[in-house]
Every structure is written in structure tokens, then in C-alpha cells.
CSV table of C-alpha atoms in Angstrom, one decimal:
chain,number,residue,atom,x,y,z
H,1,MET,CA,-8.1,64.5,15.1
H,2,SER,CA,-6.9,65.6,19.0
H,3,ASN,CA,-8.1,63.9,22.0
H,4,LEU,CA,-10.4,66.6,23.5
H,5,ILE,CA,-10.2,66.2,27.2
H,6,ALA,CA,-12.3,68.0,30.0
H,7,ILE,CA,-11.2,68.5,33.7
H,8,VAL,CA,-14.4,69.4,35.8
H,9,GLY,CA,-14.6,70.3,38.9
H,10,GLU,CA,-15.1,73.2,41.9
H,11,SER,CA,-13.1,75.7,42.5
H,12,GLY,CA,-9.9,74.3,44.5
H,13,SER,CA,-10.2,71.0,43.8
H,14,GLY,CA,-7.2,70.3,42.0
H,15,LYS,CA,-7.6,71.1,38.5
H,16,SER,CA,-5.2,73.5,37.8
H,17,THR,CA,-2.7,72.0,40.0
H,18,SER,CA,-3.0,68.8,38.0
H,19,ILE,CA,-1.0,70.9,35.0
H,20,ARG,CA,2.4,70.6,36.9
H,21,THR,CA,3.3,66.8,35.9
H,22,LEU,CA,2.8,68.0,32.1
H,23,ASN,CA,5.7,68.5,30.3
H,24,ALA,CA,6.1,72.5,29.6
H,25,GLU,CA,8.3,71.8,26.6
H,26,GLU,CA,5.7,70.1,24.9
H,27,THR,CA,2.6,72.4,26.3
H,28,PHE,CA,1.2,76.0,25.7
H,29,VAL,CA,-1.4,77.1,28.5
H,30,VAL,CA,-4.3,79.5,27.3
H,31,ASN,CA,-5.3,81.0,30.4
H,32,VAL,CA,-9.1,82.8,30.7
H,33,ALA,CA,-8.8,83.9,33.8
H,34,SER,CA,-5.5,85.2,33.6
H,35,LYS,CA,-4.9,84.1,36.8
H,36,PRO,CA,-1.0,82.5,38.6
H,37,LEU,CA,-0.9,79.0,38.0
H,38,PRO,CA,-1.1,77.2,41.1
H,39,PHE,CA,2.4,75.5,41.7
H,40,LYS,CA,5.0,76.2,42.8
H,41,GLY,CA,8.2,77.6,39.7
H,42,TRP,CA,5.7,77.6,37.1
H,43,ARG,CA,7.3,81.1,36.1
H,44,SER,CA,10.5,79.2,34.8
H,45,LYS,CA,8.4,76.6,32.9
H,46,TYR,CA,6.2,78.8,31.4
H,47,SER,CA,6.7,82.3,29.6
H,48,THR,CA,4.6,84.6,27.6
H,49,TRP,CA,4.0,84.1,24.1
H,50,ASN,CA,3.7,87.7,22.1
H,51,LYS,CA,5.7,88.7,19.1
H,52,ASP,CA,8.8,89.4,20.9
H,53,ASN,CA,8.8,86.1,22.1
H,54,PRO,CA,7.3,83.6,19.4
H,55,ASN,CA,8.4,80.5,21.1
H,56,GLY,CA,6.4,81.0,24.7
H,57,ASN,CA,3.8,78.7,25.8
H,58,PHE,CA,1.6,80.6,27.7
H,59,VAL,CA,-0.9,83.2,27.2
H,60,ASN,CA,-3.7,85.3,29.2
H,61,THR,CA,-6.6,86.0,26.8
H,62,SER,CA,-10.3,85.3,27.1
H,63,ASP,CA,-10.9,86.9,23.2
H,64,VAL,CA,-12.7,84.0,21.6
H,65,ASP,CA,-11.2,85.3,18.1
H,66,GLN,CA,-7.5,85.4,19.6
H,67,ILE,CA,-8.1,82.1,21.4
H,68,TYR,CA,-9.0,80.8,17.3
H,69,LYS,CA,-5.5,82.1,16.3
H,70,ILE,CA,-3.7,80.5,18.8
H,71,LEU,CA,-5.2,77.0,18.1
H,72,ALA,CA,-4.3,77.6,14.6
H,73,TYR,CA,-1.1,78.9,14.9
H,74,VAL,CA,0.1,76.0,18.0
H,75,ASN,CA,-1.6,73.4,15.8
H,76,SER,CA,0.8,74.7,12.6
H,77,LYS,CA,3.8,75.7,13.3
H,78,ARG,CA,4.6,74.4,16.6
H,79,PRO,CA,4.9,70.6,16.4
H,80,GLU,CA,7.0,70.1,19.5
H,81,ILE,CA,3.5,71.2,21.3
H,82,LYS,CA,1.6,68.1,22.2
H,83,ASN,CA,-0.4,69.5,24.9
H,84,VAL,CA,-3.0,72.6,24.8
H,85,VAL,CA,-4.3,73.5,28.2
H,86,ILE,CA,-7.7,75.8,28.2
H,87,GLU,CA,-7.3,76.9,31.8
H,88,ASP,CA,-10.9,78.3,33.5
H,89,ALA,CA,-12.5,78.2,30.0
H,90,GLN,CA,-15.9,78.5,31.8
H,91,TYR,CA,-15.5,82.0,31.6
H,92,LEU,CA,-15.5,82.3,27.9
H,93,MET,CA,-19.2,82.0,28.5
H,94,SER,CA,-19.3,83.8,31.7
H,95,PHE,CA,-17.1,87.1,31.3
H,96,GLU,CA,-18.8,87.9,28.1
H,97,ALA,CA,-22.4,87.2,29.6
H,98,MET,CA,-21.4,89.9,32.4
H,99,ASP,CA,-20.2,92.2,29.4
H,100,ARG,CA,-23.6,91.9,27.7
H,101,ALA,CA,-25.8,91.7,30.6
H,102,LYS,CA,-27.9,95.1,30.0
H,103,GLU,CA,-28.8,93.5,26.8
H,104,LYS,CA,-32.3,92.0,26.6
H,105,GLY,CA,-33.8,88.9,24.8
H,106,PHE,CA,-32.3,85.5,24.9
H,107,GLU,CA,-30.3,85.5,21.4
H,108,LYS,CA,-26.8,86.5,23.2
H,109,PHE,CA,-27.0,83.3,25.0
H,110,THR,CA,-27.1,81.6,21.6
H,111,ASP,CA,-23.8,83.5,20.6
H,112,ILE,CA,-22.2,82.6,23.7
H,113,ALA,CA,-22.6,79.0,23.0
H,114,GLN,CA,-21.5,79.2,19.7
H,115,LYS,CA,-18.2,80.7,20.4
H,116,PHE,CA,-17.6,78.4,23.2
H,117,TYR,CA,-18.9,75.2,20.6
H,118,MET,CA,-16.2,76.4,18.2
H,119,VAL,CA,-13.8,77.0,20.7
H,120,LEU,CA,-13.8,73.3,21.1
H,121,LYS,CA,-14.9,72.4,17.6
H,122,THR,CA,-11.8,73.9,16.6
H,123,SER,CA,-9.7,72.5,19.4
H,124,ILE,CA,-11.3,68.6,18.0
H,125,GLN,CA,-9.8,69.3,14.1
H,126,MET,CA,-6.4,69.8,15.8
H,127,ARG,CA,-3.5,67.5,15.0
H,128,ASP,CA,-3.9,64.1,16.0
H,129,ASP,CA,-0.7,63.6,18.2
H,130,MET,CA,-2.5,66.8,20.2
H,131,ASN,CA,-4.1,66.4,23.1
H,132,VAL,CA,-6.4,69.5,24.5
H,133,PHE,CA,-7.3,70.0,28.0
H,134,VAL,CA,-10.6,71.8,29.2
H,135,LEU,CA,-10.7,73.0,32.5
H,136,CYS,CA,-13.8,74.0,33.5
H,137,HIS,CA,-16.0,74.4,37.1
H,138,SER,CA,-18.8,72.0,38.2
H,139,GLU,CA,-22.1,72.9,38.5
H,140,ASN,CA,-25.4,70.5,39.8
H,141,GLY,CA,-27.8,70.0,36.9
H,142,GLY,CA,-30.0,68.1,39.2
H,143,SER,CA,-31.4,67.8,42.9
H,144,VAL,CA,-29.7,67.9,46.3
H,145,ASP,CA,-31.4,64.9,46.8
H,146,GLU,CA,-30.7,63.8,42.7
H,147,PRO,CA,-27.5,65.5,42.1
H,148,LYS,CA,-25.9,65.4,38.5
H,149,PHE,CA,-22.6,67.4,38.4
H,150,LYS,CA,-21.9,68.7,35.1
H,151,ILE,CA,-20.0,71.4,33.2
H,152,LYS,CA,-20.9,74.9,34.4
H,153,THR,CA,-22.1,76.7,31.5
H,154,ILE,CA,-24.2,79.8,32.0
H,155,GLY,CA,-27.7,78.3,31.9
H,156,LYS,CA,-30.4,76.8,29.9
H,157,MET,CA,-30.4,78.6,26.7
H,158,ILE,CA,-26.9,76.9,26.3
H,159,ASP,CA,-27.6,73.6,27.9
H,160,ASN,CA,-30.9,73.5,25.6
H,161,THR,CA,-28.6,74.5,22.4
H,162,ILE,CA,-25.5,72.0,22.8
H,163,THR,CA,-24.6,69.4,25.2
H,164,VAL,CA,-21.3,69.9,26.2
H,165,GLU,CA,-20.2,67.0,27.3
H,166,GLY,CA,-20.7,65.6,24.6
H,167,LEU,CA,-17.9,66.8,22.3
H,168,PHE,CA,-15.3,65.4,24.4
H,169,THR,CA,-14.0,61.7,24.1
H,170,TYR,CA,-12.3,62.0,28.0
H,171,VAL,CA,-14.8,64.0,30.8
H,172,PHE,CA,-12.6,63.3,34.4
H,173,PHE,CA,-14.5,65.2,37.7
H,174,THR,CA,-12.2,66.4,40.4
H,175,ASN,CA,-12.6,64.6,43.6
H,176,VAL,CA,-11.3,65.5,46.9
H,177,GLU,CA,-10.9,63.3,50.0
H,178,LYS,CA,-9.2,63.3,53.5
H,179,THR,CA,-7.1,60.2,54.5
H,180,SER,CA,-6.6,58.2,57.8
H,181,ASP,CA,-4.0,60.3,58.7
H,182,ASN,CA,-5.7,63.3,58.1
H,183,LYS,CA,-4.3,64.6,55.2
H,184,VAL,CA,-6.3,65.8,51.5
H,185,GLU,CA,-5.5,63.4,48.6
H,186,TYR,CA,-6.6,64.7,44.9
H,187,SER,CA,-8.0,62.4,42.3
H,188,PHE,CA,-9.3,62.1,39.1
H,189,ILE,CA,-13.1,60.0,38.4
H,190,THR,CA,-12.7,58.2,35.3
H,191,HIS,CA,-16.4,56.6,34.9
H,192,SER,CA,-20.2,58.3,36.3
H,193,ASP,CA,-21.8,56.7,39.5
H,194,GLY,CA,-24.9,58.7,38.3
H,195,THR,CA,-24.8,61.7,40.1
H,196,ASN,CA,-21.9,63.4,37.3
H,197,THR,CA,-21.1,63.0,33.7
H,198,ALA,CA,-17.6,61.5,34.0
H,199,LYS,CA,-17.0,59.3,30.8
H,200,THR,CA,-13.8,57.5,29.0
H,201,PRO,CA,-13.6,54.9,26.2
H,202,ILE,CA,-13.9,51.3,27.8
H,203,ASP,CA,-11.0,49.7,28.8
H,204,CYS,CA,-8.8,53.4,28.8
H,205,PHE,CA,-9.0,53.8,32.2
H,206,GLU,CA,-9.6,50.3,35.0
H,207,GLU,CA,-9.8,52.5,38.1
H,208,ASP,CA,-12.7,54.6,39.1
H,209,LEU,CA,-10.1,57.1,40.5
H,210,ILE,CA,-6.6,58.0,39.1
H,211,PRO,CA,-4.0,60.7,40.5
H,212,ASN,CA,-4.4,64.2,40.0
H,213,ASP,CA,-2.4,64.4,37.0
H,214,LEU,CA,-2.7,65.1,33.5
H,215,GLN,CA,0.9,63.7,32.1
H,216,TYR,CA,-1.1,60.4,33.6
H,217,VAL,CA,-3.9,60.9,32.0
H,218,VAL,CA,-1.7,61.4,28.6
H,219,ASP,CA,0.5,58.2,29.2
H,220,LYS,CA,-2.8,55.6,29.1
H,221,ILE,CA,-4.8,57.4,26.6
H,222,ASN,CA,-1.4,57.1,24.2
H,223,GLU,CA,-1.4,54.0,25.4
H,224,TYR,CA,-4.8,53.1,24.6
H,225,ASN,CA,-4.6,54.6,21.2
H,226,ASN,CA,-1.8,52.9,20.5
């Protein structure tokens, strides 16, 4: 059973940038939105996986069926891979919702929820030495006065079908602050203060804020589990 880890936050809050610290030789990125990774030199670290490059560690796809196959392939055929990143994962839901926008009825939302659930369930069932990072946008499921930030979905039908955060052992929210010298500092929130659904196992992360650094997260989880 893998470590299933959610990184949740608004666009531009440091989710994708946090990939930069992972060892690329041990990492495979599934890029749902097909955007370039936002850090210098990423193309020299991540090459496109295909039949001509079976040792690649990067693929652009929002096809859920293909993602199932990729996860199974990495799990059984790529023992050197310890980290899988599903980048912009919420687009697995929103792309299909837009493609099926003209369909009437609510059954399509149940279908979309089930597909997203199956991606997460498949991820959970990967090797014990695997960390699967699911990077998602956030949304306020509460109100302006009483906010409750959560993983962004595409409507109440999905929220009523599955509680997405319940499938994760680790849920980190991004945090962006200006320092006293007017610089921007990016970090991750490890524990909920009531305004979000952040969570980590007891005593795994003592600090409420940790560096915006996925390798740091991996190291702390490995230390905790072992």
C-alpha cells in the first residue's frame, strides 16, 4: 500500500514548483493539464515516456484509462520509481465534465466521480515503497465568514458520492506569505486550523508549516514509517 499524498492550493501557490526537489531518477510525472513544469531545467530531468523511450519519466495525458495502465506499469516494471506525481489532478474531473456538458441528467457526475475515485484507489494499491502525490486546486466549501477549503471538485454530486480527502493519509495545503523584507515565502500547512481539510498522522509533522519541498515530505514520511 502506497503513501497517498494530496497537495492542495490555489493556482500559483507553489504546488507544481514543489516537484523541483524530488529526485527525478526516482520520479514519474503524469501531467494531466499538459503544461510545462514551472522550474528551471525540468526538461533535462524529465523525458517523455513512450514506446521509443520506455525509460522516460513524464507523460501528458488526461485519459483515465491510460493513467490506470501507467500506474500499473510503473508499479510492476519500474522498481527504481519511488514517487509518482499526478499533476493538476482535478482536471481529470473538469475536462470530462466540459466534454460532456451537453449531456442531461446527473449520472455523468457519478461516472466522473467514480473514475476519479478509481485513479485514487489504484494509486493506494501501489507498492509499499511508493509515494503518490496528487496535486489539486482548492475551493471554499464553506462561506466567506466561515471558510472551509477543500480539494476542488465539480459539484455537490461528487462530494455526496465520495469524500475525496478521506482517501488520503496526508493532505497538505499551500501557504503563501510575505516576509518582513517583502519577499514571498511558500510553505505547506500540515494540520487543519478549522478553515481547511489539512491532515497528517499524529507526530509525523510537528510544525504547522513546513517547506514547500516534496523531497522533505518524502523524507519525513519515510522517517515516520520506519
